[in-house]
Short mmCIF file of C-alpha atoms in Angstrom, two decimals:
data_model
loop_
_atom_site.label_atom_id
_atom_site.label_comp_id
_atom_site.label_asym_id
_atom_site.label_seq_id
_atom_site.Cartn_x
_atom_site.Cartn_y
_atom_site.Cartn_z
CA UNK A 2 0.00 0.00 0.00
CA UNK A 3 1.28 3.34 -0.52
CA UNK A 4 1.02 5.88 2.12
CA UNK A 5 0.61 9.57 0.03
CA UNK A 6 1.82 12.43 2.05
CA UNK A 7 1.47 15.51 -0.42
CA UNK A 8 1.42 18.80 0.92
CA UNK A 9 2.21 19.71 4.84
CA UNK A 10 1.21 17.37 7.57
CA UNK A 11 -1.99 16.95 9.26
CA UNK A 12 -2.48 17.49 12.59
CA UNK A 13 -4.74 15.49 14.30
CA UNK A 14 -6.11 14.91 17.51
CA UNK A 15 -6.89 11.18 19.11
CA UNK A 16 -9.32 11.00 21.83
CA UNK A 17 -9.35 7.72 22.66
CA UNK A 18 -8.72 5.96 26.81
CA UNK A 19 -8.30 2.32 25.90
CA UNK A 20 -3.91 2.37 25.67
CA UNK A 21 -3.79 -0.42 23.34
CA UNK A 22 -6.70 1.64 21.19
CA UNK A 23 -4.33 4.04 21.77
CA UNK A 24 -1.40 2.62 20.50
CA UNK A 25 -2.30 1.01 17.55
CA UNK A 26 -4.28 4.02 16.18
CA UNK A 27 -1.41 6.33 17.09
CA UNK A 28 0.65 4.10 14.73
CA UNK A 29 -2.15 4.20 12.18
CA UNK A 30 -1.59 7.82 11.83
CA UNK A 31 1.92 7.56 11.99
CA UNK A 32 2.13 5.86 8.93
CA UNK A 33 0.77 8.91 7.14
CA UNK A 34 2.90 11.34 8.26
CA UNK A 35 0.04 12.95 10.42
CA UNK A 36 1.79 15.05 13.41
CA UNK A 37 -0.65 13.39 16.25
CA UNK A 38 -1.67 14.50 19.73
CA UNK A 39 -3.20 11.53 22.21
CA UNK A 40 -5.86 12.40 24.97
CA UNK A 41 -7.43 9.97 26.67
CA UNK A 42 -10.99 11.17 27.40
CA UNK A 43 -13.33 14.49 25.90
CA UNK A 44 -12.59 16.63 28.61
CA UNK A 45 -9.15 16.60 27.83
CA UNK A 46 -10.07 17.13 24.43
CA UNK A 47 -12.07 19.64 25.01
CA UNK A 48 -9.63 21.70 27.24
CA UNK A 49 -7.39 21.77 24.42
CA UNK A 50 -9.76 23.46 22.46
CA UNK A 51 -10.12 25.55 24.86
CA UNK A 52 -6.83 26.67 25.16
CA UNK A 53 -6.55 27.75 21.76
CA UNK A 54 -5.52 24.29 19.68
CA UNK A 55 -6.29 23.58 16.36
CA UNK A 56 -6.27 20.32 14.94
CA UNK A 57 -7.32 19.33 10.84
CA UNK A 58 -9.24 15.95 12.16
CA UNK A 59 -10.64 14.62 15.51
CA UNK A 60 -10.61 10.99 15.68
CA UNK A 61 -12.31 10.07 19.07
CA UNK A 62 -13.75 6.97 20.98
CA UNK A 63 -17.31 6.76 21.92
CA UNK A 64 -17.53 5.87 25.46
CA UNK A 65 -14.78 6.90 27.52
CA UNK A 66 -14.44 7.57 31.65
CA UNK A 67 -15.39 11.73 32.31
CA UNK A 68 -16.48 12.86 29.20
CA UNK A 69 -17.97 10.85 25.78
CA UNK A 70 -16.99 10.95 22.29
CA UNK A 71 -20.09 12.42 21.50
CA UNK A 72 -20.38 15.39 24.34
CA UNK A 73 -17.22 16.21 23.60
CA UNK A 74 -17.94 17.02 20.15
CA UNK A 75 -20.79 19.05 20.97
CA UNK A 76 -18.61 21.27 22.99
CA UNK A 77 -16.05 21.71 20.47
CA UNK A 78 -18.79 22.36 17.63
CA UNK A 79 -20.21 24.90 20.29
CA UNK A 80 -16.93 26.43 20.93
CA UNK A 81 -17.30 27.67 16.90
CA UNK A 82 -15.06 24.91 15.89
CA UNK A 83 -17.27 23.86 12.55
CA UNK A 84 -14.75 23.24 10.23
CA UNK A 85 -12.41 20.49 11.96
CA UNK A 86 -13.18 16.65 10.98
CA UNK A 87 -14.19 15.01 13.18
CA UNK A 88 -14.95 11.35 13.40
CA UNK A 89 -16.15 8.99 15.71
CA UNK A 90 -14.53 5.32 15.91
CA UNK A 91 -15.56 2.25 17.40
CA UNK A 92 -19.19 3.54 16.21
CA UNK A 93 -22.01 1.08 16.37
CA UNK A 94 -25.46 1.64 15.00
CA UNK A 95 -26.39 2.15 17.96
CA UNK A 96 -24.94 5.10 18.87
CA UNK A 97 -24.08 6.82 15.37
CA UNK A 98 -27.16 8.90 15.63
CA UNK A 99 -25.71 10.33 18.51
CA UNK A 100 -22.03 11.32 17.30
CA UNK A 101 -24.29 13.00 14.29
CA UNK A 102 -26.36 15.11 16.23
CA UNK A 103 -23.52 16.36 18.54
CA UNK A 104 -21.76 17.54 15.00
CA UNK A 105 -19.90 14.56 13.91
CA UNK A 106 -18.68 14.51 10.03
CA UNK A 107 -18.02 10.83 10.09
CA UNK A 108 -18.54 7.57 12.29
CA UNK A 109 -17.04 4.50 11.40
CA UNK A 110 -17.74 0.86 13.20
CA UNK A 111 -13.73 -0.07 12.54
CA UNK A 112 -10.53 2.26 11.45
CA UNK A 113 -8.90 0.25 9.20
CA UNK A 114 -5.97 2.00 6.78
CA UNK A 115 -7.12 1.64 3.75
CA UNK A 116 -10.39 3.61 5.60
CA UNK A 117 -8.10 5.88 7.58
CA UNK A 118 -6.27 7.34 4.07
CA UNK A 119 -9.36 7.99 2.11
CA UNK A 120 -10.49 10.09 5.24
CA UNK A 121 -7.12 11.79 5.52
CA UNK A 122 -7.56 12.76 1.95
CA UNK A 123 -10.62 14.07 2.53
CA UNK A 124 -9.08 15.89 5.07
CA UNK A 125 -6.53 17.02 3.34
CA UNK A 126 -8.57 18.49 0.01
CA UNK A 127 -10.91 20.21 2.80
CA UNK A 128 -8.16 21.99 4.66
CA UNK A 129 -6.87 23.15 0.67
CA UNK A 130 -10.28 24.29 -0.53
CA UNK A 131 -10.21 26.82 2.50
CA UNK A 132 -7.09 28.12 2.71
CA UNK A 133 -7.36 28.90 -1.15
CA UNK B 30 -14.85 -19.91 14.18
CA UNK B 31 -11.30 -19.11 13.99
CA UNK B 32 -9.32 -17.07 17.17
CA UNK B 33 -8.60 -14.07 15.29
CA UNK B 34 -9.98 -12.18 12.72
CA UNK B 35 -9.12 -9.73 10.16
CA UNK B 36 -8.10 -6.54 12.40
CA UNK B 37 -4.97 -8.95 13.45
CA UNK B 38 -4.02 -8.53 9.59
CA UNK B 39 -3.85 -4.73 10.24
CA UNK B 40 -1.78 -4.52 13.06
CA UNK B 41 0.72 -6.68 10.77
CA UNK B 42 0.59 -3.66 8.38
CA UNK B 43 1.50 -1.16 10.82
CA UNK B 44 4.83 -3.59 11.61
CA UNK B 45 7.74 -2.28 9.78
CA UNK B 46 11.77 -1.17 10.19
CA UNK B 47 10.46 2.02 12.37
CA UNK B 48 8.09 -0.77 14.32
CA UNK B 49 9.83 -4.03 14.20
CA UNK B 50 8.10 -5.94 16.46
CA UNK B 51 4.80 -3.66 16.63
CA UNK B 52 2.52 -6.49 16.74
CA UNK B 53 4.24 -8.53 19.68
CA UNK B 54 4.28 -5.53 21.72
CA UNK B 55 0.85 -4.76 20.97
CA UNK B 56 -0.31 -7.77 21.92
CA UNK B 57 2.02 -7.81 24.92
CA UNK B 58 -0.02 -4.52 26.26
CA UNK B 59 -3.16 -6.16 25.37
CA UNK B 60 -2.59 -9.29 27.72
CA UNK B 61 -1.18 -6.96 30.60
CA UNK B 62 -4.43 -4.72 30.37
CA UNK B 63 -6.79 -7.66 29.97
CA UNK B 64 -5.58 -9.82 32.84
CA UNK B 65 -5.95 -6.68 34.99
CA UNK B 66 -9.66 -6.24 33.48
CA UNK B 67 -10.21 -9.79 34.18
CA UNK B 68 -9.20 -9.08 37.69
CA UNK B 69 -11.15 -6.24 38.20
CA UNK B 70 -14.30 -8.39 36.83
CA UNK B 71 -14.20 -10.89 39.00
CA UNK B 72 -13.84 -8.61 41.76
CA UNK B 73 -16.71 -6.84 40.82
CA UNK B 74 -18.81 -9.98 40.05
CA UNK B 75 -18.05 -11.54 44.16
CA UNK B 76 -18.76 -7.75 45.62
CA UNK B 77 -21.96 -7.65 47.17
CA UNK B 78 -24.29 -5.37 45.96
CA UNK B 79 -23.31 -6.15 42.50
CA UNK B 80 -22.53 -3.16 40.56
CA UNK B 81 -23.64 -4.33 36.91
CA UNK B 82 -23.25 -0.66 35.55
CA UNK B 83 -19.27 -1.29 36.64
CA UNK B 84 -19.49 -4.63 35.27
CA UNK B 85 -20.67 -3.51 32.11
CA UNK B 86 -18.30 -0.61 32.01
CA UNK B 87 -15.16 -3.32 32.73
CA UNK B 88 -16.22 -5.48 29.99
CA UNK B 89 -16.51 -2.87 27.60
CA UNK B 90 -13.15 -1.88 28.07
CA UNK B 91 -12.08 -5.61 27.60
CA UNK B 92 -13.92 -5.66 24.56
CA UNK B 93 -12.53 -2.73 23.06
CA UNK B 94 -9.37 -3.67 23.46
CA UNK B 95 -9.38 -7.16 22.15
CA UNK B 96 -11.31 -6.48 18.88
CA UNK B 97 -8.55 -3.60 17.94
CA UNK B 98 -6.31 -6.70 17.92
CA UNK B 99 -8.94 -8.80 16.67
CA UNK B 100 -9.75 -10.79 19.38
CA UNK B 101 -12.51 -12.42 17.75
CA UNK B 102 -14.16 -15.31 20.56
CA UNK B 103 -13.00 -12.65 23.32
CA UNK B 104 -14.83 -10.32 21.46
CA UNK B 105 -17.56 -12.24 21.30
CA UNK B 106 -18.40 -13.44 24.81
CA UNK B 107 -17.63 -9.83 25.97
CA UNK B 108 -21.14 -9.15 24.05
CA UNK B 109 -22.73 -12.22 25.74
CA UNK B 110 -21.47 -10.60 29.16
CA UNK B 111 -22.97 -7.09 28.25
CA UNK B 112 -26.00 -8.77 27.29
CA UNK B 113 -26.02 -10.61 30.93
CA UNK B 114 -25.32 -7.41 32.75
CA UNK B 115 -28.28 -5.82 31.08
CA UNK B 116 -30.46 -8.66 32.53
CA UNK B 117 -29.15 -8.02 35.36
CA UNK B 118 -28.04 -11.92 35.40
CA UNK B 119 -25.60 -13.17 37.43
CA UNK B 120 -25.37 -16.62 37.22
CA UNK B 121 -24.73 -15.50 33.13
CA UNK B 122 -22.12 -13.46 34.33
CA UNK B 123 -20.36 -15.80 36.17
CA UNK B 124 -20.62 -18.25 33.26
CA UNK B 125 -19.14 -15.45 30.66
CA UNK B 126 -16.46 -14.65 32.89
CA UNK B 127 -15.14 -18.14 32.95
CA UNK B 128 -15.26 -18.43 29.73
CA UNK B 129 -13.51 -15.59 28.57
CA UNK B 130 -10.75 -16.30 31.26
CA UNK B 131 -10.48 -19.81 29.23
CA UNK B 132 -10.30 -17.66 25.65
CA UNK B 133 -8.00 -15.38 26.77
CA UNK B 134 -5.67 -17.84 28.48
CA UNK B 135 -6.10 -20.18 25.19
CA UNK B 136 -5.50 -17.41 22.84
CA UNK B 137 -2.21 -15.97 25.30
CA UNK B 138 -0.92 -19.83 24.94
CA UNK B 139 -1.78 -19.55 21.08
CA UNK B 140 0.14 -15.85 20.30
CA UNK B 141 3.16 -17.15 22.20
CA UNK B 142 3.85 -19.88 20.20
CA UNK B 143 3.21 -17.83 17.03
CA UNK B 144 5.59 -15.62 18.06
CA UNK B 145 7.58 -18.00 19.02
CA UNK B 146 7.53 -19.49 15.78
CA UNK B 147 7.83 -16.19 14.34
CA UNK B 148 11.19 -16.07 15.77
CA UNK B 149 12.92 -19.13 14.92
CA UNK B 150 12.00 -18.36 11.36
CA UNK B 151 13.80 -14.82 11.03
CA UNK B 152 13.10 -11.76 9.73
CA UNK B 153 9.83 -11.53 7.03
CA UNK B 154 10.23 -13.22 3.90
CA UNK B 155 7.56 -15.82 4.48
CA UNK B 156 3.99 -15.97 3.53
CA UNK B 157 1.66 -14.97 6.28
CA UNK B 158 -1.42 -16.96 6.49
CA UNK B 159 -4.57 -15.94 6.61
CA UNK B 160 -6.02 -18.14 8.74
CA UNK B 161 -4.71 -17.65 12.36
#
């Protein structure tokens, strides 16, 4: 598989508490050159925004200990951060009408690569089409 | 049904001369995390009143972890024990734990020797199967 890695890197954001979650999507994103920062639960994420952060793409968990995936995202899409990605992993059916209605772009069940590059693409030719 | 499934495949992607032995240390983490889970279950299961919102919240965690490295029967019996902590059944919980402690010891015994194997064979030029 190639791994494309035109233009600068992404910087992304991984909400995620489970460390071997952690750890294998970590190296995920390492594989496409994005520059990554690890939190492990919303509130952390959240207090990042907070403090001024910006990030291309949000990839976070759905139920973690403090804060959810999906109230997180509601806070950062109330904070006036609308055009991040953000996606929710480890999405059932279940709950993917929640990660929608708190502002989600994307939910997917599994993050596999081949997955995980067509979003950073997406990404990618989002992040372009604005600063143009 | 076979002890792992396809996820397994990707954490063999993400192994390479920056990650040499990414998958054995992945799967290293994930039996020092799950034995502790598997601890904290059975603790929970023996307290007195039984907490099945903790129980639930344990086994999610287990689950989690062991379908990112594809942990399929663990996987699988995690979702039988959810489905017993949501009837509130105890005598089902009891019977999922043990047999997710037999899974997990079977599919411990099972890695090892693939590693094992993996070593006495030398660095990758072989054919990886597909069934595991």
């Amino acid at each position: 598989m190639a791994f494309q890695t035109e233009g600068s890197n992404l910087r992304a954001l991984l909400v995620e508490d489970i460390k071997v979650n952690r750890m294998i999507l970590s190296a995920m994103l390492r594989k496409f050159q994005v520059e990554t920062t690890v939190v492990q639960n919303g509130k952390e994420a959240v207090e990042l925004f907070l403090g001024g952060e910006t990030f291309d793409i949000v990839l976070t968990d759905n139920l973690m200990p403090i804060m959810t995936g999906p109230e997180a995202i509601s806070k950062i899409r109330a904070m006036g951060a609308t055009t991040v990605m953000i996606v929710g992993v480890s999405v059932d059916a279940h709950s993917m009408e929640e990660f929608k209605d708190a502002g989600a772009d994307l939910c997917v069940p599994k993050l596999k690569l081949e997955i995980l590059e067509d979003i950073l693409q997406e990404t990618r030719s989002k992040k372009n089409k604005s600063s143009a | 049904m076979g002890y792992l499934d396809e996820q397994f495949n990707q954490l063999e992607e993400l192994q390479d001369e920056s990650s040499p032995n990414f998958v054995e240390e992945v799967v290293a983490l994930f039996f020092k995390d799950s034995s502790r889970l598997l601890t904290n279950i059975e603790q929970a299961i023996d307290k007195y009143p039984q907490d099945f919102y903790r129980l639930d919240s344990l086994v999610q965690q287990l689950k989690g972890s062991g379908s990112s490295i594809g942990a399929l029967r663990m996987k699988n019996e995690c979702s039988v024990f959810k489905a017993n902590c949501n009837d509130r059944n105890l005598d089902g919980c009891r019977r999922s734990l043990q047999k997710m402690k037999r899974e997990h010891a079977t599919l411990k015994q099972k890695l090892e020797s693939y590693f094992q194997l993996l070593r006495q064979v030398g660095p990758r030029d072989y054919a990886v199967s597909s069934r595991k």
